[in-house]
Coordinates of C-alpha atoms in Angstrom, one line a residue:
Chain A
M1 CA 24.0 -18.1 24.0
P2 CA 24.6 -21.7 22.8
E3 CA 21.8 -24.2 23.8
L4 CA 23.7 -26.2 26.5
S5 CA 22.5 -29.7 25.8
Y6 CA 22.4 -32.8 28.0
H7 CA 26.1 -32.2 28.8
G8 CA 25.5 -28.7 30.1
G9 CA 26.0 -29.8 33.7
F10 CA 29.6 -30.9 32.9
I11 CA 30.3 -27.6 31.2
L12 CA 28.9 -25.5 34.0
A13 CA 30.7 -27.6 36.6
A14 CA 34.1 -27.1 34.8
Y15 CA 33.6 -23.3 34.6
A16 CA 32.3 -23.2 38.2
V17 CA 35.3 -25.1 39.6
T18 CA 37.6 -22.8 37.6
A19 CA 36.0 -19.7 39.0
V20 CA 36.1 -20.9 42.6
V21 CA 39.7 -22.0 42.5
L22 CA 41.0 -18.8 40.7
A23 CA 38.9 -16.5 43.0
G24 CA 40.1 -18.4 46.1
M25 CA 43.7 -18.1 45.0
L26 CA 43.4 -14.4 44.3
L27 CA 41.7 -13.8 47.7
W28 CA 44.4 -15.8 49.5
M29 CA 47.1 -13.7 47.8
L30 CA 45.4 -10.4 48.6
L31 CA 44.9 -11.3 52.3
D32 CA 48.5 -12.7 52.5
G33 CA 49.9 -9.5 51.1
R34 CA 47.9 -7.3 53.4
A35 CA 48.9 -9.4 56.4
Q36 CA 52.7 -9.2 55.5
K37 CA 52.5 -5.4 55.0
R38 CA 50.6 -4.9 58.3
R39 CA 53.2 -6.9 60.2
L40 CA 56.0 -5.0 58.5
A41 CA 54.4 -1.7 59.5
E42 CA 54.1 -2.9 63.1
L43 CA 57.8 -3.8 63.3
E44 CA 59.0 -0.6 61.7
A45 CA 56.7 1.4 64.1
R46 CA 58.7 -0.2 66.9
G47 CA 61.9 1.1 65.4
V48 CA 63.2 -2.2 64.0
R49 CA 64.8 -1.3 60.7
R50 CA 66.6 -3.2 58.0
R51 CA 70.3 -2.3 57.5
S52 CA 69.6 -1.3 53.9
A53 CA 66.4 0.6 54.6
P54 CA 66.7 4.4 54.2
V55 CA 67.0 6.1 57.6
P56 CA 64.3 8.7 58.2
P57 CA 65.6 12.3 58.6
A58 CA 66.4 13.1 62.2
A59 CA 64.1 15.7 63.8
P60 CA 65.9 19.2 64.0
A61 CA 67.3 20.0 67.5
G62 CA 64.8 21.8 69.7
A63 CA 61.9 20.7 67.6
A64 CA 58.7 19.7 69.5
P65 CA 58.6 16.0 70.1
Chain B
M1 CA 70.4 1.0 34.2
P2 CA 71.9 -2.5 34.1
V3 CA 69.5 -5.4 33.9
S4 CA 70.9 -6.7 37.2
D5 CA 69.4 -3.7 38.9
L6 CA 66.0 -5.0 38.1
A7 CA 66.8 -8.0 40.4
N8 CA 67.1 -5.8 43.4
P9 CA 64.1 -6.6 45.6
T10 CA 63.4 -3.0 46.5
R11 CA 63.5 -2.0 42.9
F12 CA 61.4 -5.0 42.0
L13 CA 58.7 -3.8 44.4
A14 CA 58.8 -0.4 42.8
W15 CA 58.5 -1.3 39.1
S16 CA 56.3 -4.4 39.7
R17 CA 53.4 -2.3 41.1
P18 CA 52.6 -0.5 37.8
L19 CA 53.4 -3.7 35.9
L20 CA 50.8 -5.5 38.0
A21 CA 48.1 -2.9 37.2
V22 CA 48.8 -3.4 33.4
L23 CA 48.8 -7.2 33.7
W24 CA 45.4 -7.2 35.5
V25 CA 43.8 -4.9 32.9
V26 CA 45.1 -7.0 30.0
A27 CA 44.1 -10.3 31.8
V28 CA 40.5 -9.2 32.6
A29 CA 40.0 -7.8 29.1
G30 CA 41.5 -10.9 27.5
L31 CA 39.4 -13.2 29.6
A32 CA 36.2 -11.3 28.8
A33 CA 36.9 -11.4 25.1
G34 CA 38.0 -15.0 25.2
L35 CA 34.9 -16.2 27.1
Y36 CA 32.6 -14.2 24.8
M37 CA 34.3 -15.8 21.8
S38 CA 34.3 -19.3 23.4
F39 CA 30.5 -19.2 24.0
F40 CA 29.2 -16.9 21.2
V41 CA 31.7 -17.1 18.3
S42 CA 32.8 -20.7 18.4
P43 CA 30.2 -23.2 16.9
P44 CA 29.5 -26.5 18.6
D45 CA 31.7 -29.3 17.6
Y46 CA 30.3 -31.6 14.9
Q47 CA 31.0 -34.7 17.1
Q48 CA 31.1 -33.5 20.7
G49 CA 28.5 -30.7 20.3
E50 CA 28.6 -28.2 23.2
M51 CA 31.2 -30.2 25.2
I52 CA 33.8 -28.4 23.2
R53 CA 33.2 -25.4 25.5
I54 CA 35.4 -27.1 28.1
M55 CA 38.3 -27.1 25.7
F56 CA 38.6 -23.3 26.1
I57 CA 39.7 -23.6 29.7
H58 CA 41.2 -27.1 29.8
V59 CA 43.8 -26.4 27.2
P60 CA 45.1 -23.1 28.8
F61 CA 45.4 -24.8 32.2
A62 CA 47.2 -27.8 30.7
W63 CA 49.6 -25.4 28.9
L64 CA 50.2 -23.3 32.0
S65 CA 50.7 -26.4 34.3
M66 CA 53.8 -27.2 32.2
A67 CA 54.9 -23.7 31.4
C68 CA 54.8 -22.8 35.1
F69 CA 57.1 -25.8 36.0
G70 CA 59.4 -24.7 33.2
F71 CA 59.5 -21.2 34.7
M72 CA 60.3 -22.7 38.1
A73 CA 63.1 -24.8 36.6
V74 CA 64.7 -21.8 35.1
A75 CA 64.3 -19.9 38.3
S76 CA 65.8 -22.8 40.2
L77 CA 68.8 -22.8 37.9
G78 CA 69.1 -19.0 38.4
F79 CA 69.2 -19.6 42.1
L80 CA 71.6 -22.6 42.2
V81 CA 74.0 -21.3 39.6
W82 CA 73.9 -17.4 39.8
R83 CA 72.4 -17.0 43.4
H84 CA 70.0 -14.5 41.8
P85 CA 68.2 -12.7 44.7
L86 CA 64.8 -13.0 43.2
A87 CA 65.1 -16.5 41.6
D88 CA 64.0 -18.4 44.7
V89 CA 61.3 -15.8 45.4
A90 CA 59.9 -16.4 41.9
A91 CA 60.1 -20.2 42.2
K92 CA 58.4 -20.3 45.6
A93 CA 55.7 -17.8 44.5
A94 CA 54.9 -19.8 41.3
T95 CA 54.6 -23.2 43.0
P96 CA 51.1 -22.9 44.5
I97 CA 49.9 -21.2 41.4
G98 CA 51.2 -24.0 39.2
A99 CA 49.6 -26.5 41.5
A100 CA 46.2 -24.7 41.2
F101 CA 46.4 -24.6 37.4
T102 CA 47.4 -28.3 37.2
F103 CA 44.5 -29.2 39.5
L104 CA 42.2 -27.3 37.2
A105 CA 43.6 -29.1 34.1
L106 CA 42.9 -32.4 35.8
V107 CA 39.4 -31.5 37.0
T108 CA 38.3 -29.8 33.7
G109 CA 39.8 -32.7 31.8
S110 CA 37.9 -35.2 33.9
L111 CA 34.6 -33.3 33.5
W112 CA 35.3 -33.4 29.7
G113 CA 36.3 -37.1 29.8
K114 CA 33.1 -38.5 31.4
P115 CA 30.6 -37.6 28.7
T116 CA 33.2 -37.9 25.9
W117 CA 35.2 -41.1 26.9
G118 CA 32.7 -42.5 29.4
A119 CA 35.1 -42.2 32.3
Y120 CA 36.2 -39.5 34.7
W121 CA 39.6 -41.1 34.9
V122 CA 41.8 -43.6 33.0
W123 CA 45.4 -44.5 33.7
D124 CA 46.4 -43.0 30.3
A125 CA 50.0 -41.9 29.8
R126 CA 49.0 -38.2 29.4
L127 CA 46.6 -38.1 32.4
T128 CA 49.0 -40.1 34.6
S129 CA 52.0 -37.9 33.9
V130 CA 50.0 -34.8 34.6
L131 CA 48.9 -36.3 37.9
V132 CA 52.6 -37.0 38.7
L133 CA 53.3 -33.3 37.9
F134 CA 50.5 -32.3 40.4
I135 CA 52.0 -34.5 43.1
I136 CA 55.5 -32.9 42.5
Y137 CA 53.9 -29.5 42.9
L138 CA 52.4 -30.6 46.2
G139 CA 55.7 -32.1 47.3
L140 CA 57.5 -28.9 46.7
I141 CA 54.9 -27.0 48.8
A142 CA 55.2 -29.5 51.6
L143 CA 59.0 -29.5 51.4
R144 CA 59.2 -25.7 51.9
Q145 CA 56.9 -26.0 54.8
A146 CA 58.9 -28.8 56.4
I147 CA 62.4 -27.2 56.3
E148 CA 62.7 -24.3 58.8
D149 CA 65.8 -22.7 57.3
P150 CA 64.7 -20.8 54.1
G151 CA 68.1 -21.0 52.5
R152 CA 68.3 -24.8 52.9
A153 CA 64.6 -25.1 51.8
A154 CA 65.4 -23.1 48.7
R155 CA 68.4 -25.3 47.7
V156 CA 66.5 -28.6 48.3
A157 CA 63.4 -27.2 46.4
A158 CA 65.5 -26.0 43.5
I159 CA 67.1 -29.5 43.1
L160 CA 63.8 -31.3 43.3
T161 CA 62.4 -28.8 40.7
L162 CA 65.2 -29.5 38.3
V163 CA 64.9 -33.3 38.8
G164 CA 61.1 -33.1 38.5
S165 CA 61.3 -31.0 35.3
V166 CA 62.1 -34.2 33.3
N167 CA 58.4 -34.9 33.7
V168 CA 57.4 -32.0 31.5
P169 CA 58.7 -33.4 28.2
I170 CA 57.2 -36.7 29.2
I171 CA 53.8 -35.1 29.5
K172 CA 54.3 -33.2 26.2
F173 CA 55.3 -36.3 24.1
S174 CA 53.3 -38.9 26.0
V175 CA 50.6 -38.7 23.3
D176 CA 53.3 -39.6 20.7
W177 CA 55.2 -42.2 22.6
W178 CA 52.3 -44.2 23.9
N179 CA 49.0 -45.2 22.4
T180 CA 46.9 -42.8 24.5
L181 CA 43.1 -42.2 24.8
H182 CA 44.0 -38.5 25.1
Q183 CA 44.2 -36.9 21.7
G184 CA 47.5 -35.8 20.2
E185 CA 48.7 -32.3 19.5
S186 CA 46.1 -30.1 17.7
I187 CA 47.7 -26.6 17.4
F188 CA 51.4 -26.5 17.1
R189 CA 51.9 -29.4 14.6
A190 CA 54.0 -29.8 11.6
G191 CA 51.0 -29.9 9.3
G192 CA 49.4 -26.9 11.0
P193 CA 46.5 -26.8 13.5
T194 CA 43.7 -29.3 13.1
I195 CA 41.2 -26.9 14.7
Y196 CA 38.9 -24.8 12.5
A197 CA 39.6 -21.0 12.7
T198 CA 36.3 -20.2 14.5
M199 CA 37.4 -22.5 17.3
L200 CA 41.1 -21.8 17.1
W201 CA 41.0 -18.1 17.6
P202 CA 38.9 -18.2 20.8
L203 CA 41.3 -20.9 22.1
L204 CA 44.3 -18.8 21.4
V205 CA 42.8 -15.7 23.0
M206 CA 42.0 -17.8 26.1
I207 CA 45.5 -19.2 26.2
A208 CA 47.0 -15.7 26.0
A209 CA 44.6 -14.3 28.6
M210 CA 45.2 -17.1 31.1
T211 CA 49.0 -16.7 30.5
V212 CA 48.8 -13.0 31.4
L213 CA 46.6 -13.9 34.4
F214 CA 49.3 -16.4 35.5
A215 CA 51.9 -13.7 35.2
A216 CA 49.9 -11.3 37.3
L217 CA 49.4 -13.9 40.0
V218 CA 53.2 -14.7 40.0
V219 CA 54.1 -11.0 40.4
M220 CA 51.6 -10.7 43.3
G221 CA 53.1 -13.8 44.9
M222 CA 56.6 -12.5 44.5
R223 CA 55.7 -9.2 46.1
N224 CA 54.1 -11.1 49.0
E225 CA 57.2 -13.3 49.4
I226 CA 59.5 -10.3 49.5
Y227 CA 57.4 -8.7 52.3
R228 CA 57.3 -12.1 54.1
R229 CA 61.1 -12.3 54.0
R230 CA 61.5 -8.7 55.3
V231 CA 59.1 -9.5 58.2
R232 CA 61.1 -12.6 59.0
S233 CA 64.5 -10.7 59.1
L234 CA 63.0 -7.8 61.1
E235 CA 61.5 -10.3 63.6
M236 CA 64.9 -11.9 64.0
M237 CA 66.6 -8.5 64.4
A238 CA 63.9 -7.5 67.0
A239 CA 64.5 -10.8 68.9
G240 CA 68.2 -10.4 68.8
A241 CA 68.1 -6.8 70.0

């Protein structure tokens, strides 16, 4: 490991800011994706369907509900 | 399968999932190797000493701040001219990522400048034009938030992106056109790189790894945006039912 001289504080600060911003962006994108998928599942559970979405197979007549 | 099929949002969601896994593995492995080389292979600089360690993140962020805007300009053209269904999705997804990388280029450059130049900030042509780029990124994000109708927001954002892209060559050549404190081109030069190999290779590995990381984040952002648009259309259908 290089001997971080007097300027070590600047180097560590640069890498720390980088880690915080990249980790924050990744966390935001993961949470956003999870929220959109959860909302989409709720809507589809209520029977709301896109016109181009595949229609689920109808239950055979007389089948138990 | 024609290339246009790849543009179908449903197919994009299908093939981008395995692609994302590959991008993440390559990005993490590349960053691990790059950071190791940056701190253990590269020697200190004969003038700046250990301060050179900041170069290994500052240069990739500076490159990606411009590359991302170029990517958004191409996507905006694809949207305005060809009405490509994923073009606006890509441009919108890339904007916050480009803003973050530009912010990091400015901050790491500032932290590098203080001990090296004696100032965190100078109104130098390179620094100022990158700051203008950062403000354009923020403007694009605000613009999309301000316009309710997504279609209209997409058209206005695409036009602003194409107009703003004139700033990218200004950033690139600012160090040649004006007498700047910021140093000139060091890698891709007519006379070949001015960086010694033991520093150049760690830098190239970090640039490649950060570029793959950027690609992974854009693909993630595009997937989220497709889901967001589906939620919006279903909510409108539910409200209309």
